[in-house]
PDB file of N, CA and C in Angstrom:
ATOM      1  N   MET A 254     100.062 116.129 113.203  1.00  0.00           N
ATOM      2  CA  MET A 254     100.085 114.967 112.346  1.00  0.00           C
ATOM      3  C   MET A 254      99.645 115.344 110.938  1.00  0.00           C
ATOM      4  N   THR A 255     100.035 114.512 110.018  1.00  0.00           N
ATOM      5  CA  THR A 255      99.724 114.717 108.608  1.00  0.00           C
ATOM      6  C   THR A 255      98.471 113.935 108.229  1.00  0.00           C
ATOM      7  N   LYS A 256      97.670 114.498 107.358  1.00  0.00           N
ATOM      8  CA  LYS A 256      96.508 113.787 106.834  1.00  0.00           C
ATOM      9  C   LYS A 256      96.991 112.923 105.670  1.00  0.00           C
ATOM     10  N   LEU A 257      96.661 111.645 105.726  1.00  0.00           N
ATOM     11  CA  LEU A 257      97.126 110.682 104.728  1.00  0.00           C
ATOM     12  C   LEU A 257      95.950 110.098 103.971  1.00  0.00           C
ATOM     13  N   GLU A 258      96.061 110.108 102.648  1.00  0.00           N
ATOM     14  CA  GLU A 258      95.120 109.401 101.794  1.00  0.00           C
ATOM     15  C   GLU A 258      95.910 108.337 101.061  1.00  0.00           C
ATOM     16  N   CYS A 259      95.493 107.085 101.213  1.00  0.00           N
ATOM     17  CA  CYS A 259      96.212 105.963 100.621  1.00  0.00           C
ATOM     18  C   CYS A 259      95.314 105.250  99.623  1.00  0.00           C
ATOM     19  N   SER A 260      95.827 105.069  98.411  1.00  0.00           N
ATOM     20  CA  SER A 260      95.068 104.360  97.377  1.00  0.00           C
ATOM     21  C   SER A 260      95.664 102.988  97.075  1.00  0.00           C
ATOM     22  N   VAL A 261      96.526 102.490  97.959  1.00  0.00           N
ATOM     23  CA  VAL A 261      97.169 101.191  97.747  1.00  0.00           C
ATOM     24  C   VAL A 261      96.247 100.100  98.303  1.00  0.00           C
ATOM     25  N   LYS A 262      95.321  99.663  97.476  1.00  0.00           N
ATOM     26  CA  LYS A 262      94.281  98.726  97.906  1.00  0.00           C
ATOM     27  C   LYS A 262      94.833  97.360  98.290  1.00  0.00           C
ATOM     28  N   SER A 263      96.020  97.026  97.832  1.00  0.00           N
ATOM     29  CA  SER A 263      96.598  95.716  98.126  1.00  0.00           C
ATOM     30  C   SER A 263      97.380  95.702  99.438  1.00  0.00           C
ATOM     31  N   CYS A 264      97.399  96.816 100.154  1.00  0.00           N
ATOM     32  CA  CYS A 264      98.130  96.889 101.422  1.00  0.00           C
ATOM     33  C   CYS A 264      97.245  96.407 102.571  1.00  0.00           C
ATOM     34  N   ALA A 265      97.829  95.619 103.445  1.00  0.00           N
ATOM     35  CA  ALA A 265      97.112  95.087 104.602  1.00  0.00           C
ATOM     36  C   ALA A 265      96.582  96.190 105.514  1.00  0.00           C
ATOM     37  N   TYR A 266      97.211  97.354 105.501  1.00  0.00           N
ATOM     38  CA  TYR A 266      96.820  98.453 106.382  1.00  0.00           C
ATOM     39  C   TYR A 266      95.812  99.407 105.750  1.00  0.00           C
ATOM     40  N   ASN A 267      95.491  99.208 104.474  1.00  0.00           N
ATOM     41  CA  ASN A 267      94.601 100.128 103.774  1.00  0.00           C
ATOM     42  C   ASN A 267      93.154  99.919 104.181  1.00  0.00           C
ATOM     43  N   GLU A 268      92.530 101.001 104.610  1.00  0.00           N
ATOM     44  CA  GLU A 268      91.094 101.067 104.882  1.00  0.00           C
ATOM     45  C   GLU A 268      90.611 102.297 104.139  1.00  0.00           C
ATOM     46  N   GLU A 269      90.362 102.148 102.853  1.00  0.00           N
ATOM     47  CA  GLU A 269      90.125 103.236 101.917  1.00  0.00           C
ATOM     48  C   GLU A 269      89.405 104.444 102.500  1.00  0.00           C
ATOM     49  N   PRO A 270      89.934 105.612 102.299  1.00  0.00           N
ATOM     50  CA  PRO A 270      91.259 105.917 101.767  1.00  0.00           C
ATOM     51  C   PRO A 270      92.285 106.119 102.883  1.00  0.00           C
ATOM     52  N   TYR A 271      92.039 105.519 104.030  1.00  0.00           N
ATOM     53  CA  TYR A 271      92.896 105.755 105.192  1.00  0.00           C
ATOM     54  C   TYR A 271      93.814 104.582 105.479  1.00  0.00           C
ATOM     55  N   CYS A 272      94.585 104.710 106.543  1.00  0.00           N
ATOM     56  CA  CYS A 272      95.540 103.702 106.964  1.00  0.00           C
ATOM     57  C   CYS A 272      95.220 103.327 108.403  1.00  0.00           C
ATOM     58  N   CYS A 273      95.337 102.054 108.729  1.00  0.00           N
ATOM     59  CA  CYS A 273      95.065 101.628 110.103  1.00  0.00           C
ATOM     60  C   CYS A 273      96.330 101.187 110.827  1.00  0.00           C
ATOM     61  N   LYS A 274      97.505 101.566 110.313  1.00  0.00           N
ATOM     62  CA  LYS A 274      98.757 101.164 110.958  1.00  0.00           C
ATOM     63  C   LYS A 274      99.116 102.056 112.145  1.00  0.00           C
ATOM     64  N   GLY A 275      98.753 103.317 112.088  1.00  0.00           N
ATOM     65  CA  GLY A 275      99.091 104.242 113.176  1.00  0.00           C
ATOM     66  C   GLY A 275     100.234 105.163 112.819  1.00  0.00           C
ATOM     67  N   ASP A 276     101.223 104.632 112.097  1.00  0.00           N
ATOM     68  CA  ASP A 276     102.326 105.436 111.577  1.00  0.00           C
ATOM     69  C   ASP A 276     102.908 104.696 110.377  1.00  0.00           C
ATOM     70  N   ILE A 277     103.487 105.435 109.455  1.00  0.00           N
ATOM     71  CA  ILE A 277     104.144 104.816 108.308  1.00  0.00           C
ATOM     72  C   ILE A 277     105.506 105.462 108.109  1.00  0.00           C
ATOM     73  N   THR A 278     106.317 104.811 107.289  1.00  0.00           N
ATOM     74  CA  THR A 278     107.616 105.353 106.910  1.00  0.00           C
ATOM     75  C   THR A 278     107.670 105.480 105.398  1.00  0.00           C
ATOM     76  N   VAL A 279     107.995 106.673 104.929  1.00  0.00           N
ATOM     77  CA  VAL A 279     108.214 106.913 103.503  1.00  0.00           C
ATOM     78  C   VAL A 279     109.706 106.725 103.252  1.00  0.00           C
ATOM     79  N   GLY A 280     110.036 105.838 102.326  1.00  0.00           N
ATOM     80  CA  GLY A 280     111.429 105.571 101.984  1.00  0.00           C
ATOM     81  C   GLY A 280     111.852 106.332 100.751  1.00  0.00           C
ATOM     82  N   GLY A 281     113.159 106.354 100.530  1.00  0.00           N
ATOM     83  CA  GLY A 281     113.712 107.018  99.353  1.00  0.00           C
ATOM     84  C   GLY A 281     114.746 108.051  99.738  1.00  0.00           C
ATOM     85  N   SER A 282     115.742 107.636 100.500  1.00  0.00           N
ATOM     86  CA  SER A 282     116.720 108.588 101.046  1.00  0.00           C
ATOM     87  C   SER A 282     117.410 109.432  99.980  1.00  0.00           C
ATOM     88  N   GLU A 283     117.588 108.894  98.796  1.00  0.00           N
ATOM     89  CA  GLU A 283     118.238 109.644  97.711  1.00  0.00           C
ATOM     90  C   GLU A 283     117.254 110.118  96.647  1.00  0.00           C
ATOM     91  N   ALA A 284     115.964 110.000  96.913  1.00  0.00           N
ATOM     92  CA  ALA A 284     114.928 110.328  95.925  1.00  0.00           C
ATOM     93  C   ALA A 284     115.035 111.763  95.423  1.00  0.00           C
ATOM     94  N   LYS A 285     114.877 111.898  94.108  1.00  0.00           N
ATOM     95  CA  LYS A 285     114.836 113.208  93.465  1.00  0.00           C
ATOM     96  C   LYS A 285     113.498 113.421  92.770  1.00  0.00           C
ATOM     97  N   ASN A 286     112.670 112.364  92.737  1.00  0.00           N
ATOM     98  CA  ASN A 286     111.332 112.465  92.175  1.00  0.00           C
ATOM     99  C   ASN A 286     110.428 111.424  92.832  1.00  0.00           C
ATOM    100  N   THR A 287     109.149 111.560  92.609  1.00  0.00           N
ATOM    101  CA  THR A 287     108.144 110.708  93.247  1.00  0.00           C
ATOM    102  C   THR A 287     108.411 109.225  93.033  1.00  0.00           C
ATOM    103  N   SER A 288     108.817 108.852  91.825  1.00  0.00           N
ATOM    104  CA  SER A 288     108.997 107.432  91.510  1.00  0.00           C
ATOM    105  C   SER A 288     110.132 106.782  92.297  1.00  0.00           C
ATOM    106  N   GLU A 289     110.958 107.581  92.932  1.00  0.00           N
ATOM    107  CA  GLU A 289     112.063 107.037  93.734  1.00  0.00           C
ATOM    108  C   GLU A 289     111.701 106.942  95.213  1.00  0.00           C
ATOM    109  N   THR A 290     110.440 107.203  95.558  1.00  0.00           N
ATOM    110  CA  THR A 290     109.967 107.073  96.937  1.00  0.00           C
ATOM    111  C   THR A 290     109.122 105.811  97.056  1.00  0.00           C
ATOM    112  N   CYS A 291     108.813 105.428  98.278  1.00  0.00           N
ATOM    113  CA  CYS A 291     107.929 104.287  98.510  1.00  0.00           C
ATOM    114  C   CYS A 291     107.370 104.365  99.924  1.00  0.00           C
ATOM    115  N   CYS A 292     106.335 103.589 100.168  1.00  0.00           N
ATOM    116  CA  CYS A 292     105.846 103.415 101.529  1.00  0.00           C
ATOM    117  C   CYS A 292     106.552 102.181 102.073  1.00  0.00           C
ATOM    118  N   SER A 293     107.564 102.398 102.887  1.00  0.00           N
ATOM    119  CA  SER A 293     108.341 101.289 103.447  1.00  0.00           C
ATOM    120  C   SER A 293     107.518 100.437 104.398  1.00  0.00           C
ATOM    121  N   SER A 294     106.380 100.950 104.830  1.00  0.00           N
ATOM    122  CA  SER A 294     105.510 100.221 105.757  1.00  0.00           C
ATOM    123  C   SER A 294     104.531  99.295 105.041  1.00  0.00           C
ATOM    124  N   PHE A 295     104.528  99.327 103.717  1.00  0.00           N
ATOM    125  CA  PHE A 295     103.617  98.491 102.937  1.00  0.00           C
ATOM    126  C   PHE A 295     103.769  97.021 103.312  1.00  0.00           C
ATOM    127  N   GLN A 296     102.629  96.372 103.462  1.00  0.00           N
ATOM    128  CA  GLN A 296     102.583  94.931 103.674  1.00  0.00           C
ATOM    129  C   GLN A 296     101.445  94.399 102.815  1.00  0.00           C
ATOM    130  N   GLU A 297     101.757  93.474 101.935  1.00  0.00           N
ATOM    131  CA  GLU A 297     100.731  92.967 101.027  1.00  0.00           C
ATOM    132  C   GLU A 297      99.607  92.270 101.792  1.00  0.00           C
ATOM    133  N   LYS A 298      98.389  92.582 101.381  1.00  0.00           N
ATOM    134  CA  LYS A 298      97.197  92.002 101.997  1.00  0.00           C
ATOM    135  C   LYS A 298      97.091  90.537 101.602  1.00  0.00           C
ATOM    136  N   THR A 299      96.794  89.707 102.572  1.00  0.00           N
ATOM    137  CA  THR A 299      96.566  88.291 102.308  1.00  0.00           C
ATOM    138  C   THR A 299      95.119  87.959 102.643  1.00  0.00           C
ATOM    139  N   ARG A 300      94.687  86.782 102.288  1.00  0.00           N
ATOM    140  CA  ARG A 300      93.309  86.378 102.575  1.00  0.00           C
ATOM    141  C   ARG A 300      93.007  86.392 104.057  1.00  0.00           C
ATOM    142  N   ASP A 301      94.006  86.040 104.868  1.00  0.00           N
ATOM    143  CA  ASP A 301      93.814  85.936 106.310  1.00  0.00           C
ATOM    144  C   ASP A 301      93.988  87.261 107.041  1.00  0.00           C
ATOM    145  N   CYS A 302      94.301  88.332 106.303  1.00  0.00           N
ATOM    146  CA  CYS A 302      94.591  89.615 106.921  1.00  0.00           C
ATOM    147  C   CYS A 302      93.334  90.254 107.502  1.00  0.00           C
ATOM    148  N   ALA A 303      93.451  90.675 108.736  1.00  0.00           N
ATOM    149  CA  ALA A 303      92.356  91.400 109.382  1.00  0.00           C
ATOM    150  C   ALA A 303      92.914  92.698 109.918  1.00  0.00           C
ATOM    151  N   CYS A 304      92.741  93.776 109.162  1.00  0.00           N
ATOM    152  CA  CYS A 304      93.323  95.067 109.520  1.00  0.00           C
ATOM    153  C   CYS A 304      92.868  95.536 110.892  1.00  0.00           C
ATOM    154  N   ASN A 305      91.623  95.285 111.252  1.00  0.00           N
ATOM    155  CA  ASN A 305      91.111  95.785 112.518  1.00  0.00           C
ATOM    156  C   ASN A 305      91.888  95.268 113.715  1.00  0.00           C
ATOM    157  N   SER A 306      92.581  94.142 113.559  1.00  0.00           N
ATOM    158  CA  SER A 306      93.391  93.639 114.664  1.00  0.00           C
ATOM    159  C   SER A 306      94.680  94.436 114.798  1.00  0.00           C
ATOM    160  N   VAL A 307      95.013  95.227 113.770  1.00  0.00           N
ATOM    161  CA  VAL A 307      96.223  96.043 113.783  1.00  0.00           C
ATOM    162  C   VAL A 307      95.963  97.387 114.442  1.00  0.00           C
ATOM    163  N   GLY A 308      94.884  98.036 114.057  1.00  0.00           N
ATOM    164  CA  GLY A 308      94.590  99.362 114.598  1.00  0.00           C
ATOM    165  C   GLY A 308      93.360  99.956 113.965  1.00  0.00           C
ATOM    166  N   GLN A 309      93.085 101.186 114.323  1.00  0.00           N
ATOM    167  CA  GLN A 309      91.928 101.912 113.815  1.00  0.00           C
ATOM    168  C   GLN A 309      92.317 102.730 112.600  1.00  0.00           C
ATOM    169  N   LYS A 310      91.443 102.764 111.602  1.00  0.00           N
ATOM    170  CA  LYS A 310      91.741 103.615 110.449  1.00  0.00           C
ATOM    171  C   LYS A 310      91.667 105.068 110.876  1.00  0.00           C
ATOM    172  N   SER A 311      92.556 105.868 110.299  1.00  0.00           N
ATOM    173  CA  SER A 311      92.612 107.270 110.666  1.00  0.00           C
ATOM    174  C   SER A 311      93.124 108.095 109.504  1.00  0.00           C
ATOM    175  N   GLU A 312      92.570 109.286 109.372  1.00  0.00           N
ATOM    176  CA  GLU A 312      93.051 110.228 108.361  1.00  0.00           C
ATOM    177  C   GLU A 312      94.347 110.889 108.826  1.00  0.00           C
ATOM    178  N   ASP A 313      94.477 111.113 110.126  1.00  0.00           N
ATOM    179  CA  ASP A 313      95.678 111.739 110.693  1.00  0.00           C
ATOM    180  C   ASP A 313      96.633 110.643 111.138  1.00  0.00           C
ATOM    181  N   ILE A 314      97.873 110.741 110.689  1.00  0.00           N
ATOM    182  CA  ILE A 314      98.836 109.683 110.952  1.00  0.00           C
ATOM    183  C   ILE A 314     100.244 110.270 111.062  1.00  0.00           C
ATOM    184  N   GLU A 315     101.073 109.657 111.870  1.00  0.00           N
ATOM    185  CA  GLU A 315     102.466 110.084 111.970  1.00  0.00           C
ATOM    186  C   GLU A 315     103.239 109.476 110.809  1.00  0.00           C
ATOM    187  N   ILE A 316     103.983 110.316 110.108  1.00  0.00           N
ATOM    188  CA  ILE A 316     104.738 109.853 108.950  1.00  0.00           C
ATOM    189  C   ILE A 316     106.216 110.128 109.163  1.00  0.00           C
ATOM    190  N   ASN A 317     106.963 109.037 109.287  1.00  0.00           N
ATOM    191  CA  ASN A 317     108.420 109.113 109.344  1.00  0.00           C
ATOM    192  C   ASN A 317     108.892 109.200 107.904  1.00  0.00           C
ATOM    193  N   CYS A 318     109.788 110.109 107.626  1.00  0.00           N
ATOM    194  CA  CYS A 318     110.206 110.341 106.246  1.00  0.00           C
ATOM    195  C   CYS A 318     111.712 110.192 106.089  1.00  0.00           C
ATOM    196  N   LYS A 319     112.093 109.276 105.202  1.00  0.00           N
ATOM    197  CA  LYS A 319     113.515 109.077 104.902  1.00  0.00           C
ATOM    198  C   LYS A 319     113.905 109.737 103.585  1.00  0.00           C
ATOM    199  N   ALA A 320     112.943 110.392 102.924  1.00  0.00           N
ATOM    200  CA  ALA A 320     113.214 111.098 101.673  1.00  0.00           C
ATOM    201  C   ALA A 320     113.855 112.444 102.021  1.00  0.00           C
ATOM    202  N   GLU A 321     115.158 112.418 102.198  1.00  0.00           N
ATOM    203  CA  GLU A 321     115.908 113.572 102.710  1.00  0.00           C
ATOM    204  C   GLU A 321     115.796 114.825 101.857  1.00  0.00           C
ATOM    205  N   LYS A 322     115.553 114.663 100.554  1.00  0.00           N
ATOM    206  CA  LYS A 322     115.503 115.817  99.659  1.00  0.00           C
ATOM    207  C   LYS A 322     114.089 116.385  99.493  1.00  0.00           C
ATOM    208  N   CYS A 323     113.119 115.853 100.219  1.00  0.00           N
ATOM    209  CA  CYS A 323     111.741 116.346 100.109  1.00  0.00           C
ATOM    210  C   CYS A 323     111.572 117.612 100.943  1.00  0.00           C
ATOM    211  N   VAL A 324     110.874 118.589 100.393  1.00  0.00           N
ATOM    212  CA  VAL A 324     110.654 119.848 101.105  1.00  0.00           C
ATOM    213  C   VAL A 324     109.798 119.659 102.354  1.00  0.00           C
ATOM    214  N   HIS A 325     109.069 118.559 102.429  1.00  0.00           N
ATOM    215  CA  HIS A 325     108.206 118.297 103.583  1.00  0.00           C
ATOM    216  C   HIS A 325     108.926 117.548 104.703  1.00  0.00           C
ATOM    217  N   ASN A 326     110.168 117.127 104.462  1.00  0.00           N
ATOM    218  CA  ASN A 326     110.921 116.382 105.467  1.00  0.00           C
ATOM    219  C   ASN A 326     111.521 117.357 106.475  1.00  0.00           C
ATOM    220  N   GLU A 327     111.090 117.240 107.711  1.00  0.00           N
ATOM    221  CA  GLU A 327     111.593 118.077 108.801  1.00  0.00           C
ATOM    222  C   GLU A 327     112.109 117.144 109.891  1.00  0.00           C
ATOM    223  N   ASN A 328     113.439 116.973 109.913  1.00  0.00           N
ATOM    224  CA  ASN A 328     114.066 116.074 110.897  1.00  0.00           C
ATOM    225  C   ASN A 328     113.465 114.669 110.844  1.00  0.00           C
ATOM    226  N   CYS A 329     113.354 114.136 109.633  1.00  0.00           N
ATOM    227  CA  CYS A 329     112.855 112.765 109.381  1.00  0.00           C
ATOM    228  C   CYS A 329     111.381 112.575 109.720  1.00  0.00           C
ATOM    229  N   LYS A 330     110.630 113.658 109.794  1.00  0.00           N
ATOM    230  CA  LYS A 330     109.173 113.616 109.973  1.00  0.00           C
ATOM    231  C   LYS A 330     108.548 114.435 108.846  1.00  0.00           C
ATOM    232  N   CYS A 331     107.402 113.977 108.364  1.00  0.00           N
ATOM    233  CA  CYS A 331     106.704 114.720 107.317  1.00  0.00           C
ATOM    234  C   CYS A 331     105.933 115.867 107.948  1.00  0.00           C
ATOM    235  N   ASP A 332     106.160 117.086 107.443  1.00  0.00           N
ATOM    236  CA  ASP A 332     105.444 118.238 107.990  1.00  0.00           C
ATOM    237  C   ASP A 332     104.391 118.785 107.024  1.00  0.00           C
ATOM    238  N   ALA A 333     104.071 118.012 105.978  1.00  0.00           N
ATOM    239  CA  ALA A 333     103.019 118.424 105.045  1.00  0.00           C
ATOM    240  C   ALA A 333     101.663 118.318 105.741  1.00  0.00           C
ATOM    241  N   ASN A 334     100.735 119.154 105.344  1.00  0.00           N
ATOM    242  CA  ASN A 334      99.382 119.076 105.891  1.00  0.00           C
ATOM    243  C   ASN A 334      98.675 117.802 105.443  1.00  0.00           C
ATOM    244  N   ARG A 335      98.945 117.395 104.187  1.00  0.00           N
ATOM    245  CA  ARG A 335      98.266 116.242 103.593  1.00  0.00           C
ATOM    246  C   ARG A 335      99.196 115.599 102.567  1.00  0.00           C
ATOM    247  N   ILE A 336      99.236 114.270 102.554  1.00  0.00           N
ATOM    248  CA  ILE A 336      99.982 113.564 101.513  1.00  0.00           C
ATOM    249  C   ILE A 336      99.139 112.422 100.972  1.00  0.00           C
ATOM    250  N   GLY A 337      99.586 111.899  99.837  1.00  0.00           N
ATOM    251  CA  GLY A 337      98.943 110.741  99.235  1.00  0.00           C
ATOM    252  C   GLY A 337      99.964 109.652  98.973  1.00  0.00           C
ATOM    253  N   ILE A 338      99.585 108.430  99.286  1.00  0.00           N
ATOM    254  CA  ILE A 338     100.398 107.268  98.941  1.00  0.00           C
ATOM    255  C   ILE A 338      99.642 106.546  97.835  1.00  0.00           C
ATOM    256  N   VAL A 339     100.332 106.254  96.730  1.00  0.00           N
ATOM    257  CA  VAL A 339      99.715 105.615  95.570  1.00  0.00           C
ATOM    258  C   VAL A 339     100.439 104.322  95.234  1.00  0.00           C
ATOM    259  N   GLY A 340      99.751 103.464  94.501  1.00  0.00           N
ATOM    260  CA  GLY A 340     100.357 102.213  94.092  1.00  0.00           C
ATOM    261  C   GLY A 340      99.345 101.143  93.733  1.00  0.00           C
ATOM    262  N   GLY A 341      98.072 101.492  93.748  1.00  0.00           N
ATOM    263  CA  GLY A 341      97.015 100.585  93.311  1.00  0.00           C
ATOM    264  C   GLY A 341      97.093  99.192  93.892  1.00  0.00           C
ATOM    265  N   VAL A 342      97.529  98.248  93.085  1.00  0.00           N
ATOM    266  CA  VAL A 342      97.603  96.852  93.514  1.00  0.00           C
ATOM    267  C   VAL A 342      99.066  96.413  93.653  1.00  0.00           C
ATOM    268  N   ALA A 343      99.818  97.170  94.401  1.00  0.00           N
ATOM    269  CA  ALA A 343     101.244  96.885  94.619  1.00  0.00           C
ATOM    270  C   ALA A 343     101.442  95.490  95.206  1.00  0.00           C
ATOM    271  N   LYS A 344     102.561  94.882  94.881  1.00  0.00           N
ATOM    272  CA  LYS A 344     102.953  93.584  95.433  1.00  0.00           C
ATOM    273  C   LYS A 344     104.079  93.751  96.460  1.00  0.00           C
ATOM    274  N   GLU A 345     104.851  94.830  96.307  1.00  0.00           N
ATOM    275  CA  GLU A 345     105.981  95.118  97.182  1.00  0.00           C
ATOM    276  C   GLU A 345     106.015  96.622  97.445  1.00  0.00           C
ATOM    277  N   CYS A 346     106.751  97.020  98.492  1.00  0.00           N
ATOM    278  CA  CYS A 346     106.804  98.450  98.817  1.00  0.00           C
ATOM    279  C   CYS A 346     107.366  99.273  97.668  1.00  0.00           C
ATOM    280  N   LYS A 347     108.250  98.696  96.857  1.00  0.00           N
ATOM    281  CA  LYS A 347     108.829  99.446  95.730  1.00  0.00           C
ATOM    282  C   LYS A 347     107.797  99.788  94.659  1.00  0.00           C
ATOM    283  N   ASP A 348     106.617  99.161  94.746  1.00  0.00           N
ATOM    284  CA  ASP A 348     105.530  99.453  93.812  1.00  0.00           C
ATOM    285  C   ASP A 348     104.662 100.612  94.279  1.00  0.00           C
ATOM    286  N   THR A 349     104.990 101.206  95.431  1.00  0.00           N
ATOM    287  CA  THR A 349     104.226 102.321  95.990  1.00  0.00           C
ATOM    288  C   THR A 349     105.036 103.614  95.856  1.00  0.00           C
ATOM    289  N   GLN A 350     104.368 104.752  96.014  1.00  0.00           N
ATOM    290  CA  GLN A 350     105.033 106.051  95.921  1.00  0.00           C
ATOM    291  C   GLN A 350     104.351 107.057  96.831  1.00  0.00           C
ATOM    292  N   CYS A 351     105.136 108.015  97.294  1.00  0.00           N
ATOM    293  CA  CYS A 351     104.579 109.160  97.992  1.00  0.00           C
ATOM    294  C   CYS A 351     104.277 110.202  96.894  1.00  0.00           C
ATOM    295  N   ALA A 352     103.011 110.362  96.573  1.00  0.00           N
ATOM    296  CA  ALA A 352     102.595 111.264  95.507  1.00  0.00           C
ATOM    297  C   ALA A 352     102.830 112.727  95.856  1.00  0.00           C
ATOM    298  N   SER A 353     103.096 113.001  97.125  1.00  0.00           N
ATOM    299  CA  SER A 353     103.281 114.383  97.565  1.00  0.00           C
ATOM    300  C   SER A 353     104.746 114.795  97.660  1.00  0.00           C
ATOM    301  N   PHE A 354     105.645 113.901  97.264  1.00  0.00           N
ATOM    302  CA  PHE A 354     107.074 114.221  97.294  1.00  0.00           C
ATOM    303  C   PHE A 354     107.351 115.438  96.420  1.00  0.00           C
ATOM    304  N   CYS A 355     108.160 116.347  96.961  1.00  0.00           N
ATOM    305  CA  CYS A 355     108.561 117.539  96.231  1.00  0.00           C
ATOM    306  C   CYS A 355     110.029 117.802  96.531  1.00  0.00           C
ATOM    307  N   CYS A 356     110.878 117.659  95.518  1.00  0.00           N
ATOM    308  CA  CYS A 356     112.318 117.804  95.711  1.00  0.00           C
ATOM    309  C   CYS A 356     112.698 119.258  96.002  1.00  0.00           C
ATOM    310  N   GLN A 357     113.605 119.434  96.922  1.00  0.00           N
ATOM    311  CA  GLN A 357     114.087 120.775  97.292  1.00  0.00           C
ATOM    312  C   GLN A 357     114.804 121.436  96.150  1.00  0.00           C
TER     313      GLN A 357
END
């Protein structure tokens, strides 16, 4: 599994700096740079959101990767040792990015 650090504080799954979803999907099938990627699993945090009912926060997480041109994409799975998801106070998944994207 890949170690994930997430700085998207507005995501319902964010438990700084980890994720409590269990797995995420990085989008951007045609991405050629970081800004063309996103965390497709992003869900905006609401007042009623209770992450603990979703899962346990974890540094190690399974990452499905649709960014076909990324050097870390191995059969639609991320094989990087560590990645970062950024987006601060995103409102939608398109406001997030995989900071570790590296075009082939």
